[in-house]
């Protein structure tokens, strides 16, 4: 039994085969690359069929002889319906990819913001300690105490990196 992911891939590949002209590999549309069905049941775009009638009027897939002209062949409306579904499916996937990218960037920025906020808190703490030293100049803090506070500040800054 296949997993759902493989089924989605197979379905997507199969759908691409249906909506694509097997000669030029372009996706059919209703204006220029119109899907037209030949007698054997295979479908190709109108520009490729025009060239085919000029060079070798046989089906590229099964080699059946093609009669008439490109303009007389029927449009494959079912293929056009599948093209519409395929394009709306791709649009939805594109929208999901865009939303995922926005979420990823937002998470990255929030993480950076949290890091910066943490850094600001450490800097504020260090400044408060250093401020205590400058305010206390009149009180003449002993050298050991000053060195201890400076060491704490250095440790706080080092741990913030």
Short mmCIF file of N, CA and C in Angstrom, two decimals:
data_model
loop_
_atom_site.label_atom_id
_atom_site.label_comp_id
_atom_site.label_asym_id
_atom_site.label_seq_id
_atom_site.Cartn_x
_atom_site.Cartn_y
_atom_site.Cartn_z
N UNK A 1 0.84 -1.20 0.00
CA UNK A 1 0.00 0.00 0.00
C UNK A 1 0.88 1.25 0.00
N UNK A 2 0.56 2.20 -0.81
CA UNK A 2 1.33 3.43 -0.91
C UNK A 2 0.94 4.40 0.19
N UNK A 3 1.92 5.21 0.57
CA UNK A 3 1.61 6.23 1.57
C UNK A 3 0.90 7.39 0.89
N UNK A 4 0.16 8.22 1.63
CA UNK A 4 -0.56 9.35 1.05
C UNK A 4 0.35 10.31 0.29
N UNK A 5 1.59 10.49 0.76
CA UNK A 5 2.50 11.41 0.07
C UNK A 5 2.81 10.93 -1.34
N UNK A 6 3.04 9.60 -1.51
CA UNK A 6 3.31 9.08 -2.83
C UNK A 6 2.09 9.20 -3.73
N UNK A 7 0.90 9.02 -3.16
CA UNK A 7 -0.31 9.17 -3.95
C UNK A 7 -0.44 10.60 -4.44
N UNK A 8 -0.15 11.57 -3.59
CA UNK A 8 -0.22 12.97 -4.00
C UNK A 8 0.77 13.27 -5.10
N UNK A 9 1.99 12.72 -5.00
CA UNK A 9 3.01 12.93 -6.02
C UNK A 9 2.56 12.29 -7.33
N UNK A 10 2.07 11.03 -7.26
CA UNK A 10 1.59 10.35 -8.46
C UNK A 10 0.44 11.11 -9.11
N UNK A 11 -0.49 11.59 -8.29
CA UNK A 11 -1.64 12.34 -8.81
C UNK A 11 -1.17 13.62 -9.47
N UNK A 12 -0.22 14.30 -8.84
CA UNK A 12 0.30 15.55 -9.38
C UNK A 12 1.01 15.31 -10.71
N UNK A 13 1.82 14.25 -10.78
CA UNK A 13 2.53 13.93 -12.02
C UNK A 13 1.53 13.55 -13.11
N UNK A 14 0.54 12.74 -12.76
CA UNK A 14 -0.48 12.33 -13.73
C UNK A 14 -1.25 13.55 -14.23
N UNK A 15 -1.58 14.45 -13.32
CA UNK A 15 -2.32 15.64 -13.71
C UNK A 15 -1.48 16.50 -14.66
N UNK A 16 -0.19 16.63 -14.38
CA UNK A 16 0.69 17.39 -15.27
C UNK A 16 0.71 16.78 -16.67
N UNK A 17 0.71 15.45 -16.75
CA UNK A 17 0.68 14.78 -18.05
C UNK A 17 -0.60 15.12 -18.81
N UNK A 18 -1.70 15.21 -18.11
CA UNK A 18 -2.99 15.48 -18.74
C UNK A 18 -3.07 16.91 -19.24
N UNK A 19 -2.54 17.86 -18.49
CA UNK A 19 -2.71 19.28 -18.84
C UNK A 19 -1.58 19.80 -19.72
N UNK A 20 -0.64 18.93 -20.11
CA UNK A 20 0.52 19.36 -20.88
C UNK A 20 0.53 18.69 -22.25
N UNK A 21 0.83 19.46 -23.28
CA UNK A 21 1.00 18.91 -24.62
C UNK A 21 2.29 18.08 -24.61
N UNK A 22 2.20 16.82 -25.03
CA UNK A 22 3.38 15.95 -24.98
C UNK A 22 4.39 16.24 -26.08
N UNK A 23 4.06 17.14 -26.99
CA UNK A 23 5.02 17.53 -28.03
C UNK A 23 5.86 18.72 -27.56
N UNK A 24 5.21 19.81 -27.16
CA UNK A 24 5.95 21.03 -26.77
C UNK A 24 6.13 21.16 -25.26
N UNK A 25 5.45 20.30 -24.49
CA UNK A 25 5.53 20.29 -23.02
C UNK A 25 4.99 21.57 -22.37
N UNK A 26 4.11 22.28 -23.07
CA UNK A 26 3.47 23.48 -22.52
C UNK A 26 2.09 23.11 -21.97
N UNK A 27 1.67 23.83 -20.94
CA UNK A 27 0.34 23.61 -20.37
C UNK A 27 -0.70 24.18 -21.33
N UNK A 28 -1.74 23.40 -21.59
CA UNK A 28 -2.82 23.84 -22.47
C UNK A 28 -3.50 25.08 -21.91
N UNK A 29 -4.11 25.87 -22.80
CA UNK A 29 -4.97 26.98 -22.37
C UNK A 29 -6.09 27.13 -23.40
N UNK A 30 -7.00 28.05 -23.15
CA UNK A 30 -8.16 28.18 -24.05
C UNK A 30 -7.95 29.23 -25.14
N UNK A 31 -6.77 29.87 -25.17
CA UNK A 31 -6.52 30.91 -26.17
C UNK A 31 -5.53 30.51 -27.25
N UNK A 32 -4.35 30.06 -26.85
CA UNK A 32 -3.29 29.80 -27.83
C UNK A 32 -2.91 28.32 -27.92
N UNK A 33 -2.78 27.68 -26.79
CA UNK A 33 -2.39 26.27 -26.76
C UNK A 33 -3.63 25.42 -26.51
N UNK A 34 -4.57 25.52 -27.42
CA UNK A 34 -5.88 24.88 -27.29
C UNK A 34 -5.72 23.36 -27.43
N UNK A 35 -6.22 22.59 -26.46
CA UNK A 35 -6.11 21.13 -26.57
C UNK A 35 -7.12 20.59 -27.59
N UNK A 36 -6.60 19.88 -28.59
CA UNK A 36 -7.47 19.29 -29.62
C UNK A 36 -7.24 17.80 -29.66
N UNK A 37 -8.34 17.06 -29.81
CA UNK A 37 -8.27 15.60 -29.79
C UNK A 37 -8.26 15.07 -31.22
N UNK A 38 -7.32 14.16 -31.48
CA UNK A 38 -7.28 13.52 -32.80
C UNK A 38 -8.05 12.20 -32.74
N UNK A 39 -8.25 11.57 -33.91
CA UNK A 39 -9.11 10.39 -34.03
C UNK A 39 -8.75 9.26 -33.07
N UNK A 40 -7.47 9.08 -32.79
CA UNK A 40 -7.04 7.97 -31.92
C UNK A 40 -7.30 8.25 -30.44
N UNK A 41 -7.71 9.49 -30.10
CA UNK A 41 -8.03 9.84 -28.72
C UNK A 41 -6.95 10.63 -28.01
N UNK A 42 -5.78 10.77 -28.61
CA UNK A 42 -4.71 11.55 -27.98
C UNK A 42 -4.97 13.05 -28.20
N UNK A 43 -4.45 13.86 -27.29
CA UNK A 43 -4.68 15.30 -27.32
C UNK A 43 -3.35 16.04 -27.39
N UNK A 44 -3.31 17.05 -28.28
CA UNK A 44 -2.13 17.90 -28.44
C UNK A 44 -2.60 19.33 -28.62
N UNK A 45 -1.69 20.30 -28.44
CA UNK A 45 -2.09 21.70 -28.61
C UNK A 45 -2.21 22.04 -30.10
N UNK A 46 -3.04 23.04 -30.40
CA UNK A 46 -3.30 23.39 -31.80
C UNK A 46 -2.04 23.81 -32.57
N UNK A 47 -1.09 24.60 -32.00
CA UNK A 47 0.11 24.93 -32.79
C UNK A 47 0.93 23.68 -33.16
N UNK A 48 1.06 22.74 -32.24
CA UNK A 48 1.81 21.52 -32.54
C UNK A 48 1.09 20.68 -33.60
N UNK A 49 -0.24 20.63 -33.52
CA UNK A 49 -1.00 19.88 -34.52
C UNK A 49 -0.87 20.52 -35.90
N UNK A 50 -0.85 21.84 -35.97
CA UNK A 50 -0.68 22.53 -37.25
C UNK A 50 0.65 22.11 -37.88
N UNK A 51 1.73 22.10 -37.10
CA UNK A 51 3.04 21.67 -37.60
C UNK A 51 3.02 20.19 -37.98
N UNK A 52 2.32 19.39 -37.17
CA UNK A 52 2.24 17.96 -37.42
C UNK A 52 1.56 17.68 -38.77
N UNK A 53 0.48 18.40 -39.06
CA UNK A 53 -0.22 18.22 -40.34
C UNK A 53 0.67 18.60 -41.51
N UNK A 54 1.55 19.58 -41.32
CA UNK A 54 2.44 20.01 -42.39
C UNK A 54 3.56 18.99 -42.64
N UNK A 55 4.06 18.37 -41.59
CA UNK A 55 5.24 17.50 -41.72
C UNK A 55 4.90 16.01 -41.82
N UNK A 56 4.21 15.49 -40.84
CA UNK A 56 3.96 14.05 -40.76
C UNK A 56 2.61 13.82 -40.11
N UNK A 57 1.54 13.69 -40.88
CA UNK A 57 0.20 13.57 -40.29
C UNK A 57 -0.06 12.21 -39.63
N UNK A 58 0.70 11.93 -38.55
CA UNK A 58 0.42 10.73 -37.76
C UNK A 58 0.62 11.08 -36.28
N UNK A 59 -0.08 10.36 -35.43
CA UNK A 59 -0.03 10.62 -33.99
C UNK A 59 1.37 10.32 -33.45
N UNK A 60 1.97 11.26 -32.74
CA UNK A 60 3.31 11.03 -32.18
C UNK A 60 3.32 9.93 -31.11
N UNK A 61 2.15 9.66 -30.51
CA UNK A 61 2.10 8.64 -29.45
C UNK A 61 1.90 7.23 -29.99
N UNK A 62 0.93 7.07 -30.89
CA UNK A 62 0.60 5.71 -31.35
C UNK A 62 0.81 5.52 -32.85
N UNK A 63 1.21 6.55 -33.55
CA UNK A 63 1.50 6.53 -35.00
C UNK A 63 0.26 6.32 -35.88
N UNK A 64 -0.93 6.48 -35.32
CA UNK A 64 -2.15 6.37 -36.13
C UNK A 64 -2.19 7.54 -37.11
N UNK A 65 -2.73 7.29 -38.29
CA UNK A 65 -2.82 8.34 -39.32
C UNK A 65 -3.85 9.39 -38.89
N UNK A 66 -3.51 10.66 -39.13
CA UNK A 66 -4.43 11.76 -38.81
C UNK A 66 -4.99 12.29 -40.12
N UNK A 67 -6.32 12.42 -40.18
CA UNK A 67 -6.96 12.93 -41.40
C UNK A 67 -7.55 14.30 -41.13
N UNK A 68 -7.72 15.08 -42.17
CA UNK A 68 -8.35 16.39 -42.05
C UNK A 68 -7.32 17.48 -41.77
N UNK A 69 -7.77 18.51 -41.05
CA UNK A 69 -6.88 19.62 -40.69
C UNK A 69 -7.05 19.93 -39.21
N UNK A 70 -6.11 20.69 -38.69
CA UNK A 70 -6.14 21.06 -37.27
C UNK A 70 -7.44 21.79 -36.93
N UNK A 71 -7.89 22.68 -37.80
CA UNK A 71 -9.08 23.48 -37.51
C UNK A 71 -10.36 22.64 -37.41
N UNK A 72 -10.38 21.46 -38.04
CA UNK A 72 -11.56 20.60 -37.99
C UNK A 72 -11.58 19.68 -36.76
N UNK A 73 -10.48 19.58 -36.06
CA UNK A 73 -10.42 18.70 -34.89
C UNK A 73 -11.19 19.31 -33.72
N UNK A 74 -11.84 18.46 -32.92
CA UNK A 74 -12.62 18.98 -31.79
C UNK A 74 -11.71 19.43 -30.64
N UNK A 75 -12.15 20.49 -29.96
CA UNK A 75 -11.46 20.96 -28.76
C UNK A 75 -11.76 19.97 -27.64
N UNK A 76 -10.75 19.62 -26.88
CA UNK A 76 -10.93 18.70 -25.76
C UNK A 76 -11.29 19.52 -24.51
N UNK A 77 -12.59 19.73 -24.33
CA UNK A 77 -13.07 20.57 -23.22
C UNK A 77 -12.81 19.92 -21.86
N UNK A 78 -12.80 18.60 -21.82
CA UNK A 78 -12.49 17.93 -20.55
C UNK A 78 -11.07 18.26 -20.10
N UNK A 79 -10.14 18.31 -21.04
CA UNK A 79 -8.76 18.68 -20.70
C UNK A 79 -8.71 20.12 -20.19
N UNK A 80 -9.49 21.02 -20.80
CA UNK A 80 -9.52 22.41 -20.33
C UNK A 80 -10.06 22.49 -18.90
N UNK A 81 -11.05 21.65 -18.57
CA UNK A 81 -11.56 21.62 -17.19
C UNK A 81 -10.47 21.17 -16.22
N UNK A 82 -9.72 20.15 -16.63
CA UNK A 82 -8.62 19.66 -15.78
C UNK A 82 -7.55 20.74 -15.62
N UNK A 83 -7.29 21.50 -16.69
CA UNK A 83 -6.32 22.61 -16.62
C UNK A 83 -6.78 23.62 -15.57
N UNK A 84 -8.06 23.95 -15.56
CA UNK A 84 -8.59 24.89 -14.56
C UNK A 84 -8.36 24.36 -13.14
N UNK A 85 -8.65 23.09 -12.93
CA UNK A 85 -8.45 22.47 -11.60
C UNK A 85 -6.97 22.49 -11.24
N UNK A 86 -6.13 22.11 -12.20
CA UNK A 86 -4.68 22.07 -11.99
C UNK A 86 -4.14 23.45 -11.60
N UNK A 87 -4.58 24.47 -12.33
CA UNK A 87 -4.09 25.82 -12.03
C UNK A 87 -4.60 26.33 -10.69
N UNK A 88 -5.83 26.01 -10.32
CA UNK A 88 -6.34 26.44 -9.01
C UNK A 88 -5.61 25.68 -7.90
N UNK A 89 -5.27 24.42 -8.13
CA UNK A 89 -4.51 23.62 -7.16
C UNK A 89 -3.12 24.23 -6.99
N UNK A 90 -2.47 24.57 -8.09
CA UNK A 90 -1.13 25.17 -8.01
C UNK A 90 -1.20 26.51 -7.30
N UNK A 91 -2.26 27.27 -7.53
CA UNK A 91 -2.41 28.57 -6.88
C UNK A 91 -2.51 28.38 -5.37
N UNK A 92 -3.28 27.38 -4.95
CA UNK A 92 -3.43 27.11 -3.52
C UNK A 92 -2.10 26.71 -2.90
N UNK A 93 -1.34 25.86 -3.59
CA UNK A 93 -0.03 25.45 -3.09
C UNK A 93 0.90 26.66 -3.01
N UNK A 94 0.82 27.54 -4.00
CA UNK A 94 1.65 28.74 -4.00
C UNK A 94 1.29 29.64 -2.83
N UNK A 95 0.00 29.77 -2.58
CA UNK A 95 -0.45 30.58 -1.44
C UNK A 95 0.04 29.98 -0.13
N UNK A 96 -0.01 28.65 -0.03
CA UNK A 96 0.46 27.99 1.19
C UNK A 96 1.96 28.17 1.37
N UNK A 97 2.71 28.09 0.26
CA UNK A 97 4.16 28.31 0.33
C UNK A 97 4.47 29.72 0.81
N UNK A 98 3.71 30.69 0.29
CA UNK A 98 3.91 32.09 0.68
C UNK A 98 3.59 32.27 2.16
N UNK A 99 2.49 31.70 2.61
CA UNK A 99 2.11 31.81 4.02
C UNK A 99 3.17 31.16 4.91
N UNK A 100 3.70 30.03 4.48
CA UNK A 100 4.75 29.34 5.26
C UNK A 100 6.00 30.20 5.34
N UNK A 101 6.35 30.85 4.24
CA UNK A 101 7.53 31.72 4.22
C UNK A 101 7.33 32.92 5.14
N UNK A 102 6.14 33.50 5.13
CA UNK A 102 5.83 34.64 6.03
C UNK A 102 5.95 34.19 7.48
N UNK A 103 5.39 33.03 7.81
CA UNK A 103 5.46 32.51 9.17
C UNK A 103 6.91 32.26 9.59
N UNK A 104 7.69 31.70 8.68
CA UNK A 104 9.10 31.43 8.96
C UNK A 104 9.85 32.72 9.27
N UNK A 105 9.63 33.74 8.44
CA UNK A 105 10.30 35.03 8.66
C UNK A 105 9.84 35.68 9.96
N UNK A 106 8.54 35.58 10.24
CA UNK A 106 8.00 36.15 11.47
C UNK A 106 8.64 35.49 12.68
N UNK A 107 8.74 34.16 12.66
CA UNK A 107 9.37 33.43 13.76
C UNK A 107 10.82 33.84 13.94
N UNK A 108 11.53 34.02 12.82
CA UNK A 108 12.93 34.42 12.87
C UNK A 108 13.07 35.80 13.52
N UNK A 109 12.20 36.73 13.14
CA UNK A 109 12.25 38.09 13.69
C UNK A 109 11.87 38.08 15.17
N UNK A 110 10.87 37.29 15.54
CA UNK A 110 10.49 37.20 16.96
C UNK A 110 11.63 36.63 17.80
N UNK A 111 12.34 35.65 17.25
CA UNK A 111 13.49 35.07 17.95
C UNK A 111 14.57 36.13 18.15
N UNK A 112 14.87 36.88 17.08
CA UNK A 112 15.87 37.96 17.17
C UNK A 112 15.44 39.00 18.19
N UNK A 113 14.15 39.34 18.18
CA UNK A 113 13.63 40.33 19.12
C UNK A 113 13.81 39.85 20.56
N UNK A 114 13.52 38.57 20.80
CA UNK A 114 13.69 38.00 22.14
C UNK A 114 15.15 38.05 22.57
N UNK A 115 16.05 37.74 21.62
CA UNK A 115 17.48 37.81 21.93
C UNK A 115 17.90 39.24 22.26
N UNK A 116 17.39 40.19 21.48
CA UNK A 116 17.73 41.60 21.71
C UNK A 116 17.17 42.08 23.05
N UNK A 117 15.95 41.67 23.35
CA UNK A 117 15.34 42.06 24.62
C UNK A 117 16.16 41.52 25.78
N UNK A 118 16.60 40.27 25.65
CA UNK A 118 17.44 39.66 26.68
C UNK A 118 18.75 40.43 26.81
N UNK A 119 19.33 40.81 25.68
CA UNK A 119 20.59 41.58 25.70
C UNK A 119 20.39 42.93 26.37
N UNK A 120 19.29 43.58 26.07
CA UNK A 120 19.00 44.89 26.68
C UNK A 120 18.89 44.74 28.19
N UNK A 121 18.24 43.68 28.64
CA UNK A 121 18.11 43.45 30.08
C UNK A 121 19.48 43.27 30.73
N UNK A 122 20.36 42.52 30.06
CA UNK A 122 21.72 42.31 30.59
C UNK A 122 22.48 43.64 30.61
N UNK A 123 22.37 44.41 29.53
CA UNK A 123 23.06 45.71 29.47
C UNK A 123 22.55 46.64 30.57
N UNK A 124 21.23 46.64 30.78
CA UNK A 124 20.67 47.48 31.84
C UNK A 124 21.21 47.07 33.21
N UNK A 125 21.31 45.76 33.42
CA UNK A 125 21.84 45.25 34.69
C UNK A 125 23.30 45.67 34.86
N UNK A 126 24.09 45.55 33.79
CA UNK A 126 25.50 45.94 33.85
C UNK A 126 25.64 47.44 34.09
N UNK A 127 24.83 48.23 33.39
CA UNK A 127 24.88 49.69 33.58
C UNK A 127 24.52 50.06 35.01
N UNK A 128 23.53 49.36 35.58
CA UNK A 128 23.13 49.65 36.96
C UNK A 128 24.29 49.38 37.92
N UNK A 129 25.02 48.30 37.68
CA UNK A 129 26.17 47.98 38.53
C UNK A 129 27.25 49.05 38.39
N UNK A 130 27.52 49.44 37.14
CA UNK A 130 28.55 50.46 36.92
C UNK A 130 28.11 51.81 37.47
N UNK A 131 26.82 52.09 37.37
CA UNK A 131 26.27 53.33 37.92
C UNK A 131 26.47 53.35 39.43
N UNK A 132 26.30 52.22 40.06
CA UNK A 132 26.50 52.10 41.51
C UNK A 132 27.94 52.48 41.86
N UNK A 133 28.88 52.08 41.00
CA UNK A 133 30.29 52.40 41.25
C UNK A 133 30.56 53.89 41.14
N UNK A 134 29.99 54.55 40.13
CA UNK A 134 30.25 55.99 39.96
C UNK A 134 29.55 56.81 41.03
N UNK A 135 28.37 56.40 41.45
CA UNK A 135 27.66 57.11 42.51
C UNK A 135 28.41 56.95 43.82
N UNK A 136 29.00 55.81 44.01
CA UNK A 136 29.66 55.50 45.28
C UNK A 136 31.07 56.07 45.37
N UNK A 137 31.51 56.81 44.38
CA UNK A 137 32.86 57.37 44.43
C UNK A 137 33.07 58.20 45.69
N UNK A 138 32.04 58.93 46.06
CA UNK A 138 32.18 59.76 47.25
C UNK A 138 32.32 58.92 48.50
N UNK A 139 31.79 57.72 48.45
CA UNK A 139 31.87 56.83 49.60
C UNK A 139 33.16 56.01 49.60
N UNK A 140 33.91 56.08 48.52
CA UNK A 140 35.19 55.38 48.41
C UNK A 140 35.02 53.87 48.60
N UNK A 141 34.48 53.24 47.57
CA UNK A 141 34.31 51.79 47.62
C UNK A 141 35.70 51.15 47.60
N UNK A 142 35.84 50.11 48.36
CA UNK A 142 37.15 49.46 48.41
C UNK A 142 37.45 48.78 47.08
N UNK A 143 38.72 48.64 46.77
CA UNK A 143 39.18 48.10 45.50
C UNK A 143 38.68 46.68 45.27
N UNK A 144 38.63 45.89 46.27
CA UNK A 144 38.17 44.50 46.14
C UNK A 144 36.71 44.47 45.68
N UNK A 145 35.89 45.32 46.25
CA UNK A 145 34.48 45.40 45.89
C UNK A 145 34.33 45.87 44.45
N UNK A 146 35.10 46.87 44.05
CA UNK A 146 35.05 47.39 42.67
C UNK A 146 35.44 46.28 41.70
N UNK A 147 36.51 45.57 41.99
CA UNK A 147 36.96 44.49 41.10
C UNK A 147 35.91 43.38 41.01
N UNK A 148 35.25 43.09 42.12
CA UNK A 148 34.20 42.07 42.12
C UNK A 148 33.05 42.48 41.20
N UNK A 149 32.62 43.73 41.31
CA UNK A 149 31.52 44.24 40.49
C UNK A 149 31.92 44.26 39.01
N UNK A 150 33.15 44.71 38.71
CA UNK A 150 33.61 44.72 37.32
C UNK A 150 33.68 43.29 36.75
N UNK A 151 34.08 42.35 37.58
CA UNK A 151 34.12 40.95 37.14
C UNK A 151 32.71 40.44 36.85
N UNK A 152 31.75 40.80 37.68
CA UNK A 152 30.35 40.43 37.46
C UNK A 152 29.85 40.99 36.13
N UNK A 153 30.18 42.26 35.88
CA UNK A 153 29.77 42.90 34.62
C UNK A 153 30.38 42.16 33.44
N UNK A 154 31.68 41.85 33.54
CA UNK A 154 32.34 41.11 32.45
C UNK A 154 31.68 39.75 32.22
N UNK A 155 31.35 39.05 33.29
CA UNK A 155 30.69 37.74 33.19
C UNK A 155 29.31 37.88 32.54
N UNK A 156 28.56 38.89 32.97
CA UNK A 156 27.23 39.11 32.39
C UNK A 156 27.32 39.38 30.89
N UNK A 157 28.28 40.20 30.50
CA UNK A 157 28.45 40.52 29.08
C UNK A 157 28.91 39.29 28.30
N UNK A 158 29.80 38.51 28.89
CA UNK A 158 30.31 37.31 28.23
C UNK A 158 29.18 36.28 28.04
N UNK A 159 28.35 36.12 29.05
CA UNK A 159 27.24 35.16 28.97
C UNK A 159 26.16 35.60 27.98
N UNK A 160 26.12 36.87 27.66
CA UNK A 160 25.11 37.41 26.76
C UNK A 160 25.43 37.11 25.29
N UNK A 161 26.64 36.79 24.98
CA UNK A 161 27.04 36.58 23.58
C UNK A 161 26.36 35.45 22.96
#
